[in-house]
Short mmCIF file of C-alpha atoms in Angstrom, two decimals:
data_model
loop_
_atom_site.label_atom_id
_atom_site.label_comp_id
_atom_site.label_asym_id
_atom_site.label_seq_id
_atom_site.Cartn_x
_atom_site.Cartn_y
_atom_site.Cartn_z
CA MET A 1 -180.52 -80.98 -214.51
CA SER A 2 -179.08 -81.57 -211.07
CA ASN A 3 -177.26 -78.24 -210.98
CA ALA A 4 -180.39 -76.40 -212.12
CA ILE A 5 -182.45 -77.47 -209.08
CA ASP A 6 -179.86 -76.64 -206.38
CA GLY A 7 -181.58 -74.44 -203.74
CA LEU A 8 -184.28 -73.00 -205.99
CA VAL A 9 -186.75 -72.89 -203.10
CA SER A 10 -185.46 -75.19 -200.37
CA GLY A 11 -181.95 -73.76 -200.30
CA LEU A 12 -180.57 -77.32 -200.30
CA ASN A 13 -177.32 -78.24 -202.19
CA THR A 14 -179.19 -80.96 -204.05
CA THR A 15 -176.23 -82.03 -206.22
CA ASP A 16 -173.99 -82.74 -203.23
CA LEU A 17 -176.85 -84.44 -201.44
CA ILE A 18 -177.53 -86.76 -204.40
CA ASN A 19 -173.81 -87.48 -204.84
CA SER A 20 -173.53 -88.41 -201.17
CA LEU A 21 -176.52 -90.73 -201.42
CA MET A 22 -175.06 -92.32 -204.59
CA LYS A 23 -171.77 -93.02 -202.82
CA VAL A 24 -173.66 -95.05 -200.27
CA GLU A 25 -175.66 -96.79 -203.00
CA ALA A 26 -172.40 -97.64 -204.90
CA VAL A 27 -170.65 -99.33 -201.95
CA PRO A 28 -171.59 -102.88 -203.11
CA GLN A 29 -170.32 -102.09 -206.62
CA GLY A 30 -167.03 -100.80 -205.15
CA LEU A 31 -166.59 -104.12 -203.37
CA LEU A 32 -167.08 -105.92 -206.67
CA LYS A 33 -164.47 -103.70 -208.36
CA ALA A 34 -162.02 -104.42 -205.54
CA LYS A 35 -162.57 -108.14 -206.11
CA VAL A 36 -161.83 -107.66 -209.83
CA THR A 37 -158.54 -105.91 -209.04
CA THR A 38 -157.55 -108.66 -206.60
CA SER A 39 -158.41 -111.38 -209.11
CA GLN A 40 -156.54 -109.65 -211.94
CA ASN A 41 -153.44 -109.31 -209.75
CA LEU A 42 -153.67 -113.00 -208.87
CA ILE A 43 -154.08 -113.94 -212.54
CA ALA A 44 -150.96 -111.97 -213.50
CA ALA A 45 -148.95 -113.57 -210.68
CA LEU A 46 -150.15 -117.06 -211.60
CA GLN A 47 -149.34 -116.52 -215.26
CA GLY A 48 -145.80 -115.45 -214.35
CA LEU A 49 -145.37 -118.53 -212.15
CA ASN A 50 -146.84 -120.77 -214.83
CA SER A 51 -144.36 -119.47 -217.41
CA GLN A 52 -141.41 -120.03 -215.08
CA ILE A 53 -142.53 -123.57 -214.23
CA SER A 54 -143.04 -124.29 -217.94
CA ALA A 55 -139.45 -123.14 -218.64
CA LEU A 56 -138.27 -125.42 -215.83
CA GLY A 57 -140.14 -128.29 -217.46
CA ASP A 58 -138.53 -127.63 -220.84
CA LEU A 59 -135.07 -127.57 -219.28
CA ALA A 60 -135.72 -130.79 -217.34
CA ALA A 61 -137.18 -132.54 -220.41
CA LYS A 62 -134.03 -131.72 -222.39
CA ALA A 63 -131.81 -133.17 -219.65
CA ALA A 64 -134.06 -136.23 -219.38
CA LYS A 65 -133.57 -137.30 -223.00
CA PRO A 66 -131.72 -140.62 -223.46
CA ALA A 67 -128.62 -138.87 -224.76
CA GLY A 68 -129.14 -135.66 -222.79
CA LEU A 69 -126.07 -136.29 -220.63
CA ASP A 70 -123.93 -138.09 -223.22
CA LEU A 71 -121.71 -135.06 -223.53
CA TYR A 72 -118.16 -135.15 -224.81
CA SER A 73 -115.45 -132.65 -225.65
CA SER A 74 -112.59 -133.07 -228.09
CA SER A 75 -109.07 -131.71 -228.35
CA SER A 76 -106.12 -131.79 -230.73
CA SER A 77 -102.38 -131.66 -230.15
CA SER A 78 -101.90 -129.28 -233.11
CA PRO A 79 -103.55 -125.94 -233.91
CA SER A 80 -103.70 -126.98 -237.58
CA VAL A 81 -106.16 -129.75 -236.68
CA THR A 82 -109.43 -128.65 -235.08
CA THR A 83 -112.34 -130.76 -233.87
CA SER A 84 -116.03 -130.41 -233.09
CA VAL A 85 -118.35 -132.85 -231.33
CA SER A 86 -121.95 -133.72 -232.18
CA ALA A 87 -124.47 -136.37 -231.14
CA GLY A 88 -123.20 -139.93 -231.07
CA ALA A 89 -119.68 -139.12 -229.92
CA GLY A 90 -117.85 -141.42 -227.52
CA ALA A 91 -114.58 -141.40 -225.64
CA GLY A 92 -111.57 -142.26 -227.78
CA GLN A 93 -108.24 -141.20 -229.23
CA LEU A 94 -106.74 -141.21 -232.73
CA ASP A 95 -103.35 -140.25 -234.24
CA ILE A 96 -103.34 -138.85 -237.77
CA VAL A 97 -100.74 -137.51 -240.19
CA VAL A 98 -102.06 -134.88 -242.60
CA GLY A 99 -100.69 -135.69 -246.06
CA ALA A 100 -102.53 -133.19 -248.25
CA LEU A 101 -105.12 -130.43 -248.17
CA ALA A 102 -108.18 -130.24 -250.40
CA ARG A 103 -107.86 -127.79 -253.27
CA SER A 104 -110.00 -126.51 -256.08
CA GLN A 105 -108.75 -126.37 -259.67
CA ILE A 106 -107.48 -123.21 -261.32
CA GLY A 107 -106.59 -123.02 -265.01
CA VAL A 108 -105.85 -120.23 -267.49
CA SER A 109 -106.27 -120.03 -271.22
CA ALA A 110 -103.70 -118.76 -273.72
CA ALA A 111 -103.61 -115.00 -274.32
CA MET A 112 -106.32 -113.76 -276.70
CA THR A 113 -108.00 -110.57 -277.79
CA ALA A 114 -111.43 -112.15 -278.40
CA TRP A 115 -113.02 -115.56 -278.34
CA PRO A 116 -111.34 -117.65 -281.08
CA GLY A 117 -114.41 -118.84 -282.91
CA THR A 118 -117.95 -118.17 -284.03
CA PRO A 119 -120.40 -118.71 -282.52
CA ALA A 120 -119.01 -118.03 -279.03
CA VAL A 121 -119.64 -121.47 -277.53
CA LEU A 122 -117.68 -123.42 -274.93
CA THR A 123 -118.29 -126.60 -272.94
CA ILE A 124 -117.14 -127.28 -269.40
CA VAL A 125 -116.80 -130.95 -268.45
CA SER A 126 -116.59 -131.94 -264.79
CA GLY A 127 -116.76 -135.66 -264.10
CA ALA A 128 -119.69 -137.06 -266.04
CA VAL A 129 -121.40 -133.67 -266.38
CA SER A 130 -120.99 -131.51 -269.49
CA THR A 131 -122.30 -127.95 -269.55
CA GLU A 132 -122.59 -126.22 -272.91
CA ILE A 133 -122.42 -122.41 -272.65
CA SER A 134 -123.31 -119.86 -275.35
CA ALA A 135 -122.18 -116.25 -274.95
CA ALA A 136 -123.95 -113.20 -276.37
CA SER A 137 -120.90 -112.35 -278.50
CA SER A 138 -117.21 -113.13 -278.98
CA SER A 139 -116.37 -110.46 -276.42
CA LEU A 140 -114.37 -111.95 -273.55
CA ASP A 141 -116.56 -109.98 -271.14
CA ASP A 142 -119.62 -111.77 -272.55
CA ILE A 143 -117.82 -115.10 -272.25
CA VAL A 144 -117.08 -114.42 -268.57
CA THR A 145 -120.68 -113.38 -267.94
CA ALA A 146 -122.05 -116.51 -269.61
CA VAL A 147 -119.74 -118.87 -267.68
CA ASN A 148 -120.54 -117.31 -264.33
CA ALA A 149 -124.27 -117.55 -264.98
CA SER A 150 -124.17 -121.14 -266.25
CA GLY A 151 -124.16 -123.01 -262.94
CA ALA A 152 -121.29 -125.19 -264.15
CA GLY A 153 -119.48 -124.84 -260.82
CA VAL A 154 -116.70 -122.76 -262.38
CA THR A 155 -115.99 -119.02 -262.08
CA ALA A 156 -114.40 -117.18 -264.99
CA THR A 157 -112.23 -114.05 -264.70
CA LYS A 158 -110.67 -111.88 -267.44
CA VAL A 159 -107.03 -111.11 -266.64
CA ALA A 160 -104.89 -108.56 -268.55
CA SER A 161 -101.96 -110.19 -270.42
CA GLY A 162 -100.09 -107.47 -272.33
CA VAL A 163 -100.57 -106.69 -276.03
CA ASP A 164 -100.19 -108.67 -279.24
CA ALA A 165 -97.78 -107.91 -282.09
CA GLY A 166 -100.17 -105.28 -283.38
CA GLY A 167 -100.43 -103.54 -280.02
CA VAL A 168 -103.92 -104.83 -279.31
CA PRO A 169 -104.56 -105.61 -275.61
CA GLN A 170 -104.61 -109.31 -274.82
CA TYR A 171 -106.27 -111.17 -271.98
CA ARG A 172 -106.31 -114.61 -270.47
CA LEU A 173 -109.42 -116.26 -269.09
CA GLN A 174 -108.88 -117.75 -265.67
CA PHE A 175 -111.25 -120.60 -264.73
CA SER A 176 -111.55 -121.41 -261.01
CA GLY A 177 -113.46 -124.36 -259.59
CA ASN A 178 -116.02 -123.45 -256.93
CA ALA A 179 -115.59 -126.71 -255.01
CA THR A 180 -112.54 -128.53 -253.68
CA GLY A 181 -111.70 -132.18 -254.20
CA ALA A 182 -110.47 -134.36 -257.06
CA ALA A 183 -114.04 -135.01 -258.19
CA SER A 184 -114.43 -131.29 -258.91
CA ALA A 185 -111.69 -131.26 -261.60
CA PHE A 186 -112.86 -129.83 -264.91
CA THR A 187 -111.84 -129.25 -268.51
CA VAL A 188 -112.81 -126.28 -270.70
CA TYR A 189 -113.37 -126.89 -274.41
CA GLN A 190 -113.93 -124.47 -277.26
CA GLY A 191 -117.01 -125.90 -278.93
CA THR A 192 -120.31 -127.66 -278.35
CA LYS A 193 -121.07 -130.85 -276.44
CA ALA A 194 -121.30 -132.72 -279.72
CA GLU A 195 -117.87 -131.49 -280.75
CA VAL A 196 -116.46 -132.54 -277.39
CA THR A 197 -117.95 -136.00 -277.84
CA ALA A 198 -116.51 -136.17 -281.34
CA ALA A 199 -113.11 -135.07 -279.96
CA THR A 200 -113.01 -132.10 -282.36
CA ALA A 201 -113.24 -129.37 -279.71
CA PRO A 202 -109.89 -127.84 -278.62
CA ASN A 203 -108.99 -128.09 -274.91
CA LEU A 204 -108.42 -124.49 -273.81
CA LEU A 205 -106.37 -125.49 -270.75
CA THR A 206 -103.81 -127.61 -272.63
CA ALA A 207 -103.37 -125.37 -275.68
CA PRO A 208 -99.98 -123.64 -276.21
CA GLY A 209 -99.65 -120.83 -273.68
CA ALA A 210 -102.41 -122.25 -271.47
CA ALA A 211 -101.87 -124.07 -268.18
CA VAL A 212 -103.53 -125.76 -265.22
CA ILE A 213 -102.19 -123.57 -262.44
CA ARG A 214 -103.50 -125.74 -259.64
CA ALA A 215 -104.97 -129.22 -259.93
CA ALA A 216 -108.07 -130.22 -257.99
CA GLN A 217 -107.08 -132.38 -255.05
CA ASP A 218 -108.59 -134.28 -252.12
CA ALA A 219 -107.43 -133.82 -248.56
CA SER A 220 -105.80 -136.92 -247.10
CA VAL A 221 -104.77 -138.17 -243.67
CA THR A 222 -102.92 -141.30 -242.69
CA LEU A 223 -104.09 -143.34 -239.74
CA TRP A 224 -101.62 -145.43 -237.74
CA ALA A 225 -98.73 -144.11 -239.84
CA GLY A 226 -95.57 -146.18 -239.74
CA THR A 227 -97.35 -149.42 -238.91
CA PRO A 228 -98.56 -152.33 -241.06
CA ALA A 229 -102.09 -151.09 -240.39
CA ALA A 230 -101.42 -147.65 -241.92
CA GLN A 231 -104.41 -146.41 -243.92
CA ILE A 232 -104.96 -143.31 -246.01
CA ILE A 233 -108.37 -141.61 -245.80
CA THR A 234 -109.39 -138.91 -248.27
CA SER A 235 -112.01 -136.17 -248.27
CA SER A 236 -113.15 -133.72 -250.93
CA THR A 237 -113.01 -130.98 -248.28
CA ASN A 238 -110.61 -130.29 -245.44
CA THR A 239 -113.08 -131.78 -242.98
CA PHE A 240 -113.29 -135.48 -242.13
CA SER A 241 -116.61 -136.34 -240.53
CA ASN A 242 -116.31 -140.12 -240.29
CA LEU A 243 -112.96 -140.84 -238.65
CA LEU A 244 -114.49 -140.97 -235.15
CA PRO A 245 -118.24 -141.26 -234.41
CA GLY A 246 -119.81 -137.87 -233.74
CA VAL A 247 -116.54 -135.98 -234.26
CA ALA A 248 -115.65 -133.72 -237.20
CA ILE A 249 -111.92 -133.18 -237.78
CA SER A 250 -110.78 -130.21 -239.89
CA VAL A 251 -107.21 -129.79 -241.17
CA SER A 252 -105.49 -126.62 -242.32
CA ALA A 253 -101.84 -127.70 -242.84
CA VAL A 254 -99.92 -130.85 -243.74
CA SER A 255 -97.91 -132.51 -241.00
CA THR A 256 -94.96 -134.85 -240.73
CA ASP A 257 -95.51 -135.92 -237.14
CA PRO A 258 -98.73 -137.54 -235.92
CA VAL A 259 -101.40 -135.25 -234.49
CA THR A 260 -103.36 -136.70 -231.59
CA VAL A 261 -107.12 -136.19 -231.45
CA LYS A 262 -108.77 -137.01 -228.11
CA VAL A 263 -112.45 -137.29 -227.20
CA ALA A 264 -113.40 -137.48 -223.53
CA ARG A 265 -116.56 -137.24 -221.43
CA ASP A 266 -117.28 -133.58 -220.68
CA ASP A 267 -117.88 -133.61 -216.93
CA ALA A 268 -118.01 -129.81 -216.85
CA GLN A 269 -121.00 -129.72 -219.24
CA ILE A 270 -122.78 -132.46 -217.32
CA GLY A 271 -122.23 -130.55 -214.08
CA SER A 272 -123.48 -127.38 -215.74
CA ILE A 273 -126.73 -129.10 -216.74
CA ALA A 274 -127.28 -130.40 -213.19
CA SER A 275 -126.46 -126.98 -211.74
CA GLY A 276 -128.77 -125.25 -214.19
CA LEU A 277 -131.63 -127.57 -213.27
CA VAL A 278 -131.16 -126.78 -209.56
CA SER A 279 -130.97 -123.04 -210.30
CA SER A 280 -134.20 -123.20 -212.30
CA LEU A 281 -135.90 -125.07 -209.46
CA ASN A 282 -134.78 -122.44 -206.96
CA GLY A 283 -136.01 -119.70 -209.27
CA VAL A 284 -139.53 -121.16 -209.08
CA PHE A 285 -139.35 -121.60 -205.31
CA ALA A 286 -138.02 -118.05 -204.84
CA LEU A 287 -140.91 -116.60 -206.86
CA ILE A 288 -143.46 -118.49 -204.77
CA SER A 289 -141.73 -117.47 -201.53
CA THR A 290 -141.54 -113.79 -202.50
CA LYS A 291 -145.24 -113.63 -203.34
CA SER A 292 -146.23 -115.52 -200.18
CA VAL A 293 -144.56 -113.19 -197.68
CA VAL A 294 -146.83 -111.51 -195.10
CA THR A 295 -145.69 -107.91 -194.53
CA ASN A 296 -146.12 -105.90 -191.31
CA SER A 297 -147.11 -102.23 -191.42
CA THR A 298 -149.15 -99.69 -189.46
CA ASN A 299 -152.27 -97.80 -190.42
CA ALA A 300 -153.03 -94.10 -189.93
CA ALA A 301 -154.05 -94.77 -186.35
CA GLY A 302 -150.74 -96.49 -185.62
CA ALA A 303 -152.27 -99.96 -185.33
CA ALA A 304 -150.38 -102.97 -186.72
CA VAL A 305 -151.57 -104.22 -190.08
CA LEU A 306 -150.65 -107.57 -191.65
CA SER A 307 -150.72 -107.69 -195.46
CA PRO A 308 -150.66 -111.19 -196.98
CA GLY A 309 -148.80 -111.88 -200.24
CA ILE A 310 -150.71 -112.70 -203.41
CA PHE A 311 -149.91 -116.43 -202.96
CA THR A 312 -150.36 -116.53 -199.18
CA GLY A 313 -152.67 -119.41 -198.28
CA ASP A 314 -153.18 -120.42 -201.93
CA SER A 315 -153.54 -124.21 -201.86
CA THR A 316 -152.97 -124.61 -205.61
CA VAL A 317 -149.61 -122.85 -205.47
CA ARG A 318 -148.63 -124.69 -202.29
CA GLU A 319 -149.45 -128.07 -203.84
CA ALA A 320 -147.58 -127.18 -207.04
CA LYS A 321 -144.44 -126.30 -205.08
CA GLN A 322 -144.61 -129.48 -203.03
CA LYS A 323 -145.07 -131.62 -206.13
CA ILE A 324 -142.00 -130.15 -207.85
CA LEU A 325 -139.90 -130.20 -204.67
CA THR A 326 -140.74 -133.88 -204.08
CA ALA A 327 -139.84 -134.73 -207.68
CA ALA A 328 -136.43 -133.10 -207.25
CA SER A 329 -135.53 -134.43 -203.81
CA ALA A 330 -137.07 -137.92 -203.52
CA PRO A 331 -134.64 -140.87 -203.26
CA ILE A 332 -133.44 -142.68 -206.37
CA ASN A 333 -133.20 -146.46 -206.00
CA GLY A 334 -132.86 -145.98 -202.27
CA HIS A 335 -130.19 -143.28 -202.55
CA SER A 336 -130.66 -139.63 -201.67
CA PRO A 337 -129.76 -137.10 -204.38
CA SER A 338 -127.56 -135.47 -201.74
CA GLU A 339 -125.06 -138.29 -202.34
CA TYR A 340 -124.49 -136.69 -205.74
CA GLY A 341 -124.37 -133.10 -204.50
CA ILE A 342 -128.06 -132.29 -205.05
CA SER A 343 -129.80 -131.69 -201.72
CA ILE A 344 -132.78 -129.97 -200.13
CA THR A 345 -132.19 -127.21 -197.59
CA LYS A 346 -134.02 -126.39 -194.35
CA THR A 347 -135.74 -123.49 -196.07
CA GLY A 348 -137.32 -125.74 -198.70
CA THR A 349 -135.00 -124.89 -201.59
CA MET A 350 -132.43 -126.96 -203.48
CA GLU A 351 -128.65 -126.78 -203.23
CA PHE A 352 -125.98 -127.91 -205.69
CA ASP A 353 -122.52 -128.88 -204.44
CA ALA A 354 -120.33 -128.68 -207.56
CA ALA A 355 -117.29 -130.29 -205.95
CA LYS A 356 -119.28 -133.20 -204.52
CA PHE A 357 -121.05 -133.72 -207.84
CA ALA A 358 -117.76 -133.73 -209.77
CA MET A 359 -116.24 -136.24 -207.36
CA ALA A 360 -119.24 -138.56 -207.58
CA LEU A 361 -119.32 -138.29 -211.38
CA ALA A 362 -115.64 -139.14 -211.68
CA LYS A 363 -116.07 -142.15 -209.37
CA ASP A 364 -119.25 -143.62 -210.86
CA PRO A 365 -120.35 -141.73 -213.99
CA ALA A 366 -123.06 -144.20 -215.01
CA THR A 367 -124.87 -144.01 -211.65
CA VAL A 368 -124.62 -140.23 -211.36
CA LYS A 369 -125.82 -139.64 -214.92
CA ALA A 370 -128.71 -142.04 -214.32
CA ALA A 371 -129.59 -140.15 -211.12
CA VAL A 372 -129.63 -136.77 -212.88
CA THR A 373 -131.71 -138.23 -215.69
CA GLU A 374 -134.21 -139.63 -213.17
CA ILE A 375 -134.48 -136.32 -211.33
CA ALA A 376 -134.93 -134.44 -214.60
CA THR A 377 -137.59 -136.90 -215.75
CA ARG A 378 -139.58 -136.53 -212.51
CA VAL A 379 -139.26 -132.73 -212.51
CA ALA A 380 -140.37 -132.54 -216.16
CA ALA A 381 -143.46 -134.65 -215.36
CA ALA A 382 -144.30 -132.58 -212.28
CA ALA A 383 -143.86 -129.30 -214.15
CA LYS A 384 -146.12 -130.51 -216.95
CA ALA A 385 -148.82 -131.57 -214.46
CA VAL A 386 -148.69 -128.11 -212.93
CA SER A 387 -148.29 -125.85 -215.96
CA ASP A 388 -149.66 -127.76 -218.98
CA LYS A 389 -151.51 -125.26 -221.17
CA TYR A 390 -154.56 -127.50 -221.38
CA ASP A 391 -155.02 -129.21 -218.02
CA GLY A 392 -152.27 -128.01 -215.68
CA GLN A 393 -153.26 -127.24 -212.09
CA ILE A 394 -152.19 -123.61 -212.24
CA THR A 395 -153.63 -123.26 -215.73
CA ALA A 396 -157.00 -124.41 -214.38
CA LYS A 397 -156.73 -121.91 -211.54
CA ILE A 398 -156.01 -119.10 -214.01
CA THR A 399 -159.00 -120.12 -216.13
CA GLY A 400 -161.23 -120.12 -213.06
CA GLN A 401 -160.06 -116.66 -212.00
CA GLN A 402 -160.60 -115.32 -215.52
CA SER A 403 -164.15 -116.67 -215.44
CA THR A 404 -164.68 -114.98 -212.06
CA VAL A 405 -163.44 -111.64 -213.44
CA LYS A 406 -165.78 -111.97 -216.40
CA ASP A 407 -168.76 -112.66 -214.09
CA LEU A 408 -167.83 -109.76 -211.83
CA GLY A 409 -167.59 -107.50 -214.86
CA THR A 410 -171.15 -108.44 -215.85
CA ARG A 411 -172.40 -107.67 -212.33
CA ILE A 412 -170.55 -104.33 -212.29
CA GLU A 413 -172.18 -103.37 -215.58
CA ALA A 414 -175.57 -104.24 -214.09
CA TRP A 415 -174.78 -102.00 -211.13
CA ASP A 416 -173.86 -99.18 -213.54
CA ARG A 417 -177.34 -99.38 -215.04
CA SER A 418 -179.01 -99.64 -211.62
CA LEU A 419 -177.06 -96.69 -210.20
CA ALA A 420 -177.86 -94.59 -213.26
CA THR A 421 -181.55 -95.33 -212.74
CA ARG A 422 -181.28 -94.53 -209.04
CA ARG A 423 -179.57 -91.19 -209.74
CA ALA A 424 -182.28 -90.28 -212.22
CA THR A 425 -184.94 -91.18 -209.65
CA LEU A 426 -183.31 -89.00 -206.98
CA GLN A 427 -182.97 -86.10 -209.39
CA SER A 428 -186.62 -86.46 -210.38
CA THR A 429 -187.68 -86.61 -206.70
CA TYR A 430 -185.78 -83.50 -205.71
CA THR A 431 -186.96 -81.69 -208.82
CA ALA A 432 -190.56 -82.52 -207.86
CA LEU A 433 -189.84 -81.35 -204.30
CA GLU A 434 -188.58 -78.00 -205.53
CA THR A 435 -191.56 -77.69 -207.83
CA GLN A 436 -194.00 -78.36 -204.97
CA LEU A 437 -192.17 -75.97 -202.66
CA SER A 438 -192.26 -73.35 -205.38
CA ALA A 439 -196.02 -73.82 -205.80
CA MET A 440 -196.58 -73.66 -202.06
CA LYS A 441 -194.48 -70.52 -201.83
CA ALA A 442 -196.48 -68.91 -204.63
CA GLN A 443 -199.75 -69.88 -202.91
CA SER A 444 -198.47 -68.52 -199.60
CA SER A 445 -197.58 -65.23 -201.27
CA TRP A 446 -201.08 -65.00 -202.81
CA LEU A 447 -202.74 -65.72 -199.49
CA SER A 448 -200.55 -63.17 -197.78
CA SER A 449 -201.52 -60.58 -200.36
CA GLN A 450 -205.22 -61.42 -199.93
CA VAL A 451 -205.01 -61.12 -196.15
CA ALA A 452 -203.17 -57.85 -196.51
CA GLY A 453 -205.93 -56.60 -198.84
CA LEU A 454 -208.65 -57.54 -196.39
CA SER A 455 -206.88 -55.78 -193.59
CA SER A 456 -206.53 -52.63 -195.68
CA SER A 457 -210.29 -52.65 -196.58
CA THR A 458 -211.34 -53.06 -192.96
CA SER A 459 -209.11 -50.21 -191.89
CA ASN A 460 -210.50 -47.90 -194.56
CA GLY A 461 -214.14 -48.80 -193.66
#
């Protein structure tokens, strides 16, 4: 409609005129939209800071656990003996002599062309467990399939073994235990469980031509070998998990000389935790600092312009930083953390002196570990107060800003409706103006024609 009324009578560019008037009318709405953009940028920045502080809190909480700094490493004097450390380990040393390795059992039957009996039934006995297995037929392939599907803890394999006197191919059945250790030894019988109990079932591994190729065996180590206190310890696997608290020892070869296993406090890991905590703290402080910088620039006229950062002057962010910084740098039992290599700098960040920390830890490990635990505990509490997803300070600020954005959005929508109404009113007004001008022009033309007619009549008379 607006384009249709441009300059019909008045010669005015009505569309441009209305658009210009609407720009003026929309100034308040533009200010609201600018506020929305500013609030959304602040929300995004606060969410990023909140996530980083939350990660700092998680790291600090882990270090603050009672055993968080009870870290140990282990070593062995032989490559055939390896170690791994878990919770509960403590400093210590142990000499062992590896006497045997754990093995699984392997046995083979005598050569045969088919299963020697009908129906094709066998029973595998391992310890106190008997497993009766029925095959689909006397075919050795079916026997193998049935054994492997039985869950008896034994794997069967058909192995070629020449031909019999009549030239018929023969095979042996190899039975391999799935688990190592003496307790995993087994016997294979031709027959049912009842026949095994009645001692009427043939033992396939002791029959003529059959053999136990490898007996099941436990691994064994001797402690304090060569002394009256010598003691043999066995394991069904090649790993011993109970020789030293929190230390698993795995063996891969027998030995004649003692192998020394050592467990010592891992100062490097403890230092790494302390260093990581300081780095995470500085990461939070760096983010706040970066987003609080005021930048200098010039406008089109060459005048100086100062642009504040998104966190500049934000009291919530400032208080959050101070709370975390105080938690990390406050004295511990009257001693400054700087005594342990953890100090605050002039710029308001933290610094970690690895050499100083290592020296203090070596001199008084209990005090230094307690200090790190205390710092971590305070930092974890401060981070939670700031970033808790329910009632953290920054979380509350984010929620407030989101509510503001929602309210501004409602007001902007109201302005959309108001501006639409205003545009329609202006269009209607200018349409009416053109209509009136058109009517006046038509009336003027009629009057002019009447006057011209009167003049012509007078002249003729």
